[in-house]
Amino acid sequence: MVALLPRLRRFASGLARDRADGDDLVQLTVERALDSRAQWQPGTRLDSWMMRIMRNIWIDEGRKKTRRAQTFVAEEAGIAVGGDGGQEAAAELGDVGRAMNRLPDDQREAVMLVLVEGYKYAEAAEIVGCPVGTLTSRLGRGREALLHMLGEAA
Amino acid sequence: MTRDADTVRAFVDGELDDLTAARIAREAQGDPELASAIAAERRLRDTLGTHFNRVLAEPVPERLSAPVEAARKVVSLDEARQRRFGFNARTLRWAGPAMAAALVLAVAIPALQRGGQTESRDSLTFAANDLAQALDTQLVADQRQGSETRVLLSFADQDGTLCRGFARADLSGIACREDGGWHLRVQRDGVDLSANDYRQAGSVDSAILAAAQDMAAGPALDAAGERAARASGWKRR
């Protein structure tokens, strides 16, 4: 599980809209996974299982987080800059981060799972808990929007 | 014919059967529009990868790793107890499916990876075979024309883990020497090393050097530093 932490942080950094929220999400995921590790079936993929836990927590917490983020976003970004050892949150976010943050949650999740985490369509659909067709259509819309926003629509 | 966006995306994602994928690759050669759609999708993948993979190189905050480490100690106590008393029912129940799954993974994964230069363990990608050997032995200083792997530079990251940027015909990237072997933290497309395609090689090289710069804690190792690192088995400093 320790070896998975960097990947969980990567996935969380895409789901949550800022890094501090992302690490909170990882922490909750780790706690939930440790508490319910008896439910994990050895022989199945630990990474998929943990990604599923993470996205479920993210969905559960989503509404709360978004409200909080809207209220405190400036302040939290300020704290994150110090906490990240001097990395500039704004610069770090960049065009890609901003474009991703503008995608609807379901599309962002599909893009992260397939294009960043490298899951096959079927695996990503299982993590999300939706039919493969739904996953690919979210993925397609997300990509179109990203290509458009990043100026590669031509 | 093959213009529909879903097919192009499935092609780029490696989700098509071999026959269809081969047909599209062929069509793209005579169809600039299709070729550019494919290129745009690939660039998007790369862009997202570069953006999000930076997290992988960062040290994991202790508040995230500490609970796992603590839990692992508890588990290993359980295991110690188990070793003393033999297998419990739970182990036996899962052993069969787990071994079957491990076998499937062992058979399936090399076929999916590019040319067997990488292998997946704990869902992380490690260098294998020729690539692993080149990373173990080859120095930037004594690179020969015609070798399959070009090592671009070596450096230590913030944790002192030694990492090496490399380019091959089938893939390029940055691999860091961890307990399990050379972990590929950055993966990019291959470079045509035989042709004199400096432009293509240059853009991949500079992408890797830029990624290395983000990861490195100091300057790249010089020739003496590399030799010393090799002599120590690329151990963390």
Coordinates of C-alpha atoms in Angstrom, one line a residue:
Chain A
M1 CA 0.0 0.0 0.0
V2 CA 2.9 2.3 0.7
A3 CA 4.1 1.8 -2.9
L4 CA 0.6 2.9 -4.1
L5 CA 0.6 6.2 -2.2
P6 CA 2.2 8.3 -4.9
R7 CA -0.3 7.0 -7.4
L8 CA -3.2 7.7 -5.0
R9 CA -1.9 11.2 -4.6
R10 CA -1.8 11.6 -8.3
F11 CA -5.4 10.5 -8.8
A12 CA -6.5 12.6 -5.8
S13 CA -4.7 15.6 -7.2
G14 CA -6.9 15.2 -10.3
L15 CA -10.2 14.6 -8.5
A16 CA -9.9 17.3 -5.9
R17 CA -9.4 20.7 -7.3
D18 CA -6.3 21.6 -5.1
R19 CA -3.4 19.7 -3.6
A20 CA -4.3 20.2 0.0
D21 CA -7.8 18.7 -0.6
G22 CA -6.2 16.0 -2.6
D23 CA -4.0 14.9 0.3
D24 CA -6.9 15.0 2.6
L25 CA -8.7 12.7 0.2
V26 CA -5.7 10.3 0.2
Q27 CA -5.6 10.3 4.0
L28 CA -9.3 9.4 4.2
T29 CA -8.9 6.7 1.6
V30 CA -6.0 5.1 3.5
E31 CA -7.9 5.2 6.7
R32 CA -11.0 3.7 5.1
A33 CA -8.9 1.0 3.3
L34 CA -7.1 0.0 6.5
D35 CA -10.4 -0.2 8.4
S36 CA -12.0 -2.4 5.8
R37 CA -9.0 -4.3 4.5
A38 CA -10.7 -7.6 5.4
Q39 CA -13.1 -6.8 2.5
W40 CA -10.2 -6.6 -0.1
Q41 CA -10.0 -9.9 -1.9
P42 CA -6.4 -11.1 -2.3
G43 CA -5.8 -11.8 -5.9
T44 CA -7.7 -8.8 -7.1
R45 CA -6.0 -5.6 -7.8
L46 CA -5.3 -3.5 -4.7
D47 CA -4.8 -0.3 -6.7
S48 CA -8.3 -0.6 -8.4
W49 CA -9.8 -1.3 -5.0
M50 CA -8.3 1.7 -3.4
M51 CA -9.1 4.0 -6.4
R52 CA -12.7 2.9 -6.0
I53 CA -12.7 3.7 -2.3
M54 CA -11.1 7.1 -3.1
R55 CA -13.7 8.1 -5.7
N56 CA -16.5 6.9 -3.5
I57 CA -15.3 9.1 -0.7
W58 CA -14.8 11.9 -3.1
I59 CA -18.4 11.6 -4.3
D60 CA -19.6 11.5 -0.7
E61 CA -17.5 14.5 0.4
G62 CA -17.9 16.3 -2.9
R63 CA -20.6 18.7 -2.1
K64 CA -19.2 19.7 1.2
K65 CA -15.7 20.2 -0.2
T66 CA -16.9 22.3 -3.1
R67 CA -18.8 24.6 -0.8
R68 CA -15.8 25.0 1.5
A69 CA -13.4 25.5 -1.4
Q70 CA -15.5 28.3 -2.8
T71 CA -15.5 30.1 0.5
F72 CA -11.9 29.6 1.5
V73 CA -10.1 28.9 -1.7
A74 CA -7.8 31.9 -1.5
E75 CA -6.8 31.3 2.1
E76 CA -6.2 27.6 1.5
A77 CA -4.1 28.2 -1.6
G78 CA -1.9 30.4 0.5
I79 CA -1.4 27.7 3.1
A80 CA -0.7 25.1 0.5
V81 CA 2.1 27.3 -1.0
G82 CA 4.0 27.2 2.3
G83 CA 3.2 23.6 3.0
D84 CA 4.4 22.4 -0.4
G85 CA 7.9 23.7 0.4
G86 CA 7.8 26.8 -1.8
Q87 CA 6.1 25.5 -4.9
E88 CA 3.8 28.1 -6.3
A89 CA 0.3 26.7 -6.3
A90 CA -0.9 29.0 -9.0
A91 CA 2.0 28.3 -11.4
E92 CA 1.8 24.6 -10.6
L93 CA -1.8 24.5 -11.6
G94 CA -1.0 25.8 -15.0
D95 CA -3.2 25.6 -18.1
V96 CA -3.7 21.9 -17.8
G97 CA -4.8 22.1 -14.2
R98 CA -7.2 24.9 -14.9
A99 CA -8.7 23.1 -17.9
M100 CA -9.1 19.9 -15.9
N101 CA -10.8 21.9 -13.1
R102 CA -13.4 23.2 -15.5
L103 CA -14.5 19.7 -16.5
P104 CA -17.6 18.2 -14.9
D105 CA -16.6 15.7 -12.2
D106 CA -17.7 12.6 -14.1
Q107 CA -15.6 13.6 -17.1
R108 CA -12.6 14.5 -15.0
E109 CA -12.8 11.2 -13.2
A110 CA -12.9 9.3 -16.5
V111 CA -10.0 11.3 -17.9
M112 CA -7.9 10.7 -14.8
L113 CA -8.5 6.9 -14.7
V114 CA -7.9 6.2 -18.4
L115 CA -5.4 8.9 -19.6
V116 CA -3.4 9.5 -16.4
E117 CA -3.8 6.3 -14.4
G118 CA -3.7 4.1 -17.5
Y119 CA -6.7 1.9 -16.8
K120 CA -8.4 0.0 -19.5
Y121 CA -12.0 1.1 -20.3
A122 CA -13.4 -1.9 -18.5
E123 CA -11.3 -1.4 -15.4
A124 CA -12.1 2.2 -15.2
A125 CA -15.8 1.5 -15.6
E126 CA -15.6 -1.0 -12.8
I127 CA -13.9 1.5 -10.5
V128 CA -16.5 4.1 -11.3
G129 CA -19.3 1.5 -11.1
C130 CA -20.9 2.4 -14.5
P131 CA -21.3 0.6 -17.8
V132 CA -18.3 0.8 -20.2
G133 CA -20.3 2.8 -22.7
T134 CA -21.1 5.5 -20.1
L135 CA -17.4 5.6 -19.2
T136 CA -16.2 6.0 -22.8
S137 CA -18.8 8.7 -23.6
R138 CA -17.8 10.7 -20.5
L139 CA -14.2 10.2 -21.5
G140 CA -14.9 11.4 -25.0
R141 CA -16.6 14.5 -23.9
G142 CA -13.9 15.3 -21.4
R143 CA -11.2 14.9 -24.1
E144 CA -13.0 17.1 -26.6
A145 CA -13.4 19.8 -24.0
L146 CA -9.7 19.5 -22.9
L147 CA -8.5 19.6 -26.5
H148 CA -10.6 22.6 -27.1
M149 CA -9.5 24.5 -24.0
L150 CA -5.9 23.7 -24.5
G151 CA -6.1 25.0 -28.0
E152 CA -5.6 21.8 -30.0
A153 CA -9.1 21.5 -31.5
A154 CA -7.7 22.1 -34.9
Chain B
M1 CA -14.4 5.9 -42.8
T2 CA -12.3 5.8 -39.7
R3 CA -13.1 9.4 -38.8
D4 CA -15.4 8.7 -35.9
A5 CA -13.8 10.1 -32.8
D6 CA -14.5 7.2 -30.5
T7 CA -12.5 4.9 -32.8
V8 CA -9.6 7.3 -32.9
R9 CA -9.6 7.5 -29.1
A10 CA -9.9 3.8 -28.7
F11 CA -7.0 3.4 -31.1
V12 CA -4.8 5.8 -29.0
D13 CA -5.9 4.1 -25.8
G14 CA -4.9 0.7 -27.1
E15 CA -8.5 -0.6 -26.8
L16 CA -8.9 -1.9 -30.4
D17 CA -8.2 -5.4 -31.5
D18 CA -4.9 -5.9 -33.3
L19 CA -6.5 -6.1 -36.7
T20 CA -8.5 -2.9 -36.4
A21 CA -5.5 -1.1 -34.9
A22 CA -3.3 -2.2 -37.7
R23 CA -5.9 -1.0 -40.3
I24 CA -6.1 2.4 -38.6
A25 CA -2.3 2.8 -38.4
R26 CA -2.2 2.0 -42.1
E27 CA -5.0 4.4 -43.0
A28 CA -3.3 7.2 -41.0
Q29 CA -0.3 7.0 -43.2
G30 CA -2.4 8.1 -46.2
D31 CA -4.8 10.3 -44.3
P32 CA -3.3 13.5 -42.8
E33 CA -6.6 14.4 -41.1
L34 CA -6.7 11.1 -39.3
A35 CA -3.0 11.3 -38.5
S36 CA -3.4 14.7 -37.0
A37 CA -6.4 13.6 -34.9
I38 CA -4.3 10.7 -33.5
A39 CA -1.4 13.0 -32.9
A40 CA -3.7 15.5 -31.0
E41 CA -5.0 12.7 -28.8
R42 CA -1.5 11.5 -28.1
R43 CA -0.3 15.0 -27.2
L44 CA -3.2 15.4 -24.8
R45 CA -2.2 12.1 -23.1
D46 CA 1.4 13.4 -22.8
T47 CA 0.4 16.8 -21.6
L48 CA -1.8 15.3 -18.9
G49 CA 0.9 12.8 -18.0
T50 CA 3.5 15.5 -17.6
H51 CA 1.2 17.6 -15.5
F52 CA 0.0 14.9 -13.1
N53 CA 3.2 12.7 -12.9
R54 CA 5.0 15.4 -11.1
V55 CA 3.2 14.3 -8.0
L56 CA 4.8 10.9 -8.3
A57 CA 8.3 12.3 -7.8
E58 CA 7.4 14.2 -4.7
P59 CA 8.1 12.7 -1.3
V60 CA 4.8 11.4 0.3
P61 CA 3.9 13.5 3.4
E62 CA 4.3 11.5 6.6
R63 CA 0.7 12.0 7.6
L64 CA -0.2 9.8 4.7
S65 CA 2.4 7.1 5.0
A66 CA 2.5 6.8 8.8
P67 CA -0.9 5.1 9.2
V68 CA 0.1 2.5 6.5
E69 CA 3.4 1.8 8.1
A70 CA 1.8 1.4 11.5
A71 CA -0.8 -1.0 10.1
R72 CA 1.9 -2.9 8.4
K73 CA 3.6 -3.6 11.7
V74 CA 0.4 -5.0 13.0
V75 CA 0.0 -7.2 10.0
S76 CA 3.5 -8.6 10.2
L77 CA 2.8 -9.6 13.8
D78 CA -0.2 -11.5 12.5
E79 CA 1.9 -13.1 9.9
A80 CA 4.5 -14.1 12.5
R81 CA 1.8 -15.8 14.5
Q82 CA 0.5 -17.5 11.4
R83 CA 4.0 -18.9 10.5
R84 CA 4.1 -20.4 14.0
F85 CA 0.7 -22.1 13.6
G86 CA 0.6 -22.9 10.0
F87 CA -1.9 -21.7 7.5
N88 CA -5.3 -20.5 8.7
A89 CA -8.5 -21.2 6.8
R90 CA -8.6 -17.7 5.3
T91 CA -5.2 -18.1 3.7
L92 CA -6.2 -21.5 2.2
R93 CA -9.4 -20.2 0.9
W94 CA -7.7 -17.4 -1.0
A95 CA -4.5 -19.1 -2.0
G96 CA -5.9 -20.8 -5.1
P97 CA -7.5 -17.8 -6.7
A98 CA -4.6 -15.6 -5.7
M99 CA -2.1 -17.9 -7.4
A100 CA -4.3 -18.2 -10.4
A101 CA -4.6 -14.4 -10.7
A102 CA -0.8 -14.0 -10.2
L103 CA -0.3 -16.5 -13.0
V104 CA -2.7 -14.6 -15.3
L105 CA -0.9 -11.3 -14.5
A106 CA 2.5 -12.8 -15.1
V107 CA 1.4 -14.1 -18.5
A108 CA -0.7 -11.1 -19.5
I109 CA 1.5 -8.2 -18.5
P110 CA 4.6 -8.7 -20.5
A111 CA 2.5 -9.0 -23.6
L112 CA 0.9 -5.6 -22.9
Q113 CA 4.1 -3.8 -22.2
R114 CA 6.3 -2.4 -24.9
G115 CA 8.7 -5.0 -26.1
G116 CA 9.3 -6.5 -22.7
Q117 CA 11.5 -3.6 -21.6
T118 CA 9.2 -3.0 -18.7
E119 CA 7.3 -5.1 -16.2
S120 CA 4.5 -4.2 -13.7
R121 CA 4.8 -5.0 -10.0
D122 CA 2.4 -3.7 -7.4
S123 CA 0.9 -1.8 -10.3
L124 CA 4.2 0.2 -10.7
T125 CA 6.2 -0.1 -13.8
F126 CA 9.8 -1.2 -13.6
A127 CA 12.5 -1.6 -16.2
A128 CA 13.2 -5.2 -17.3
N129 CA 15.6 -7.1 -19.5
D130 CA 17.8 -5.0 -21.7
L131 CA 16.6 -1.7 -20.3
A132 CA 17.2 -2.8 -16.8
Q133 CA 20.7 -4.0 -17.7
A134 CA 21.6 -0.8 -19.5
L135 CA 20.4 1.3 -16.5
D136 CA 22.5 -0.9 -14.3
T137 CA 25.7 -0.8 -16.3
Q138 CA 25.8 1.9 -18.9
L139 CA 27.4 5.2 -18.2
V140 CA 26.7 8.5 -19.9
A141 CA 30.4 8.9 -20.5
D142 CA 31.1 5.7 -22.4
Q143 CA 28.1 5.5 -24.6
R144 CA 28.6 3.8 -28.0
Q145 CA 26.9 4.4 -31.2
G146 CA 24.5 1.6 -32.0
S147 CA 23.7 0.7 -28.4
E148 CA 19.9 0.2 -28.0
T149 CA 19.6 2.4 -24.9
R150 CA 21.0 5.9 -24.7
V151 CA 21.4 7.1 -21.1
L152 CA 20.9 10.8 -21.0
L153 CA 21.9 11.7 -17.5
S154 CA 21.9 10.5 -13.9
F155 CA 20.8 12.5 -10.8
A156 CA 19.7 12.1 -7.2
D157 CA 16.2 13.2 -6.2
Q158 CA 15.2 14.9 -3.0
D159 CA 15.3 11.6 -1.1
G160 CA 18.8 10.7 -2.5
T161 CA 17.3 8.1 -4.8
L162 CA 19.3 7.8 -7.9
C163 CA 17.5 8.3 -11.2
R164 CA 18.5 8.0 -14.8
G165 CA 17.0 9.6 -17.9
F166 CA 17.1 7.3 -20.9
A167 CA 15.9 7.0 -24.5
R168 CA 15.3 3.9 -26.6
A169 CA 13.6 3.2 -29.9
D170 CA 10.5 1.8 -28.1
L171 CA 10.3 4.1 -25.1
S172 CA 12.1 6.8 -23.2
G173 CA 11.8 8.2 -19.7
I174 CA 13.3 8.5 -16.2
A175 CA 13.8 5.4 -14.0
C176 CA 14.8 5.6 -10.3
R177 CA 16.6 2.9 -8.4
E178 CA 14.2 1.7 -5.7
D179 CA 14.2 -1.5 -3.7
G180 CA 12.3 -3.4 -6.3
G181 CA 14.5 -2.3 -9.2
W182 CA 14.4 0.6 -11.7
H183 CA 11.0 2.2 -11.2
L184 CA 9.9 4.2 -14.3
R185 CA 8.6 7.5 -12.9
V186 CA 8.4 9.2 -16.3
Q187 CA 7.5 7.3 -19.5
R188 CA 7.5 8.8 -22.9
D189 CA 7.5 7.6 -26.5
G190 CA 10.5 6.1 -28.1
V191 CA 13.1 7.8 -30.2
D192 CA 14.5 6.7 -33.6
L193 CA 18.1 6.3 -32.5
S194 CA 19.4 4.9 -35.8
A195 CA 18.0 7.6 -38.1
N196 CA 19.5 11.1 -38.0
D197 CA 16.2 12.5 -36.7
Y198 CA 17.7 15.1 -34.4
R199 CA 14.6 17.1 -34.2
Q200 CA 12.5 14.3 -32.8
A201 CA 15.3 13.0 -30.6
G202 CA 15.8 16.6 -29.4
S203 CA 12.3 17.2 -28.4
V204 CA 12.0 13.9 -26.4
D205 CA 15.4 14.6 -24.8
S206 CA 14.5 18.0 -23.7
A207 CA 11.1 16.8 -22.3
I208 CA 13.0 14.3 -20.2
L209 CA 15.6 16.8 -19.2
A210 CA 12.9 19.2 -18.1
A211 CA 11.2 16.4 -16.1
A212 CA 14.6 15.5 -14.6
Q213 CA 15.1 19.1 -13.6
D214 CA 11.8 19.1 -11.7
M215 CA 12.8 15.9 -9.9
A216 CA 16.5 16.4 -9.2
A217 CA 17.8 17.7 -5.8
G218 CA 21.0 19.0 -7.4
P219 CA 23.1 19.0 -10.6
A220 CA 23.4 15.8 -12.7
L221 CA 26.2 13.4 -11.7
D222 CA 29.5 13.9 -13.5
A223 CA 31.4 10.9 -14.9
A224 CA 33.2 10.2 -11.7
G225 CA 29.9 10.5 -9.7
E226 CA 28.2 8.0 -12.1
R227 CA 31.1 5.5 -11.8
A228 CA 30.9 5.7 -8.0
A229 CA 27.1 5.3 -8.1
R230 CA 27.4 2.3 -10.4
A231 CA 30.1 0.7 -8.1
S232 CA 27.7 1.1 -5.1
G233 CA 24.9 -0.6 -7.1
W234 CA 23.0 2.7 -7.5
K235 CA 22.2 2.7 -3.8
R236 CA 20.3 5.7 -2.3
R237 CA 22.8 8.3 -1.0

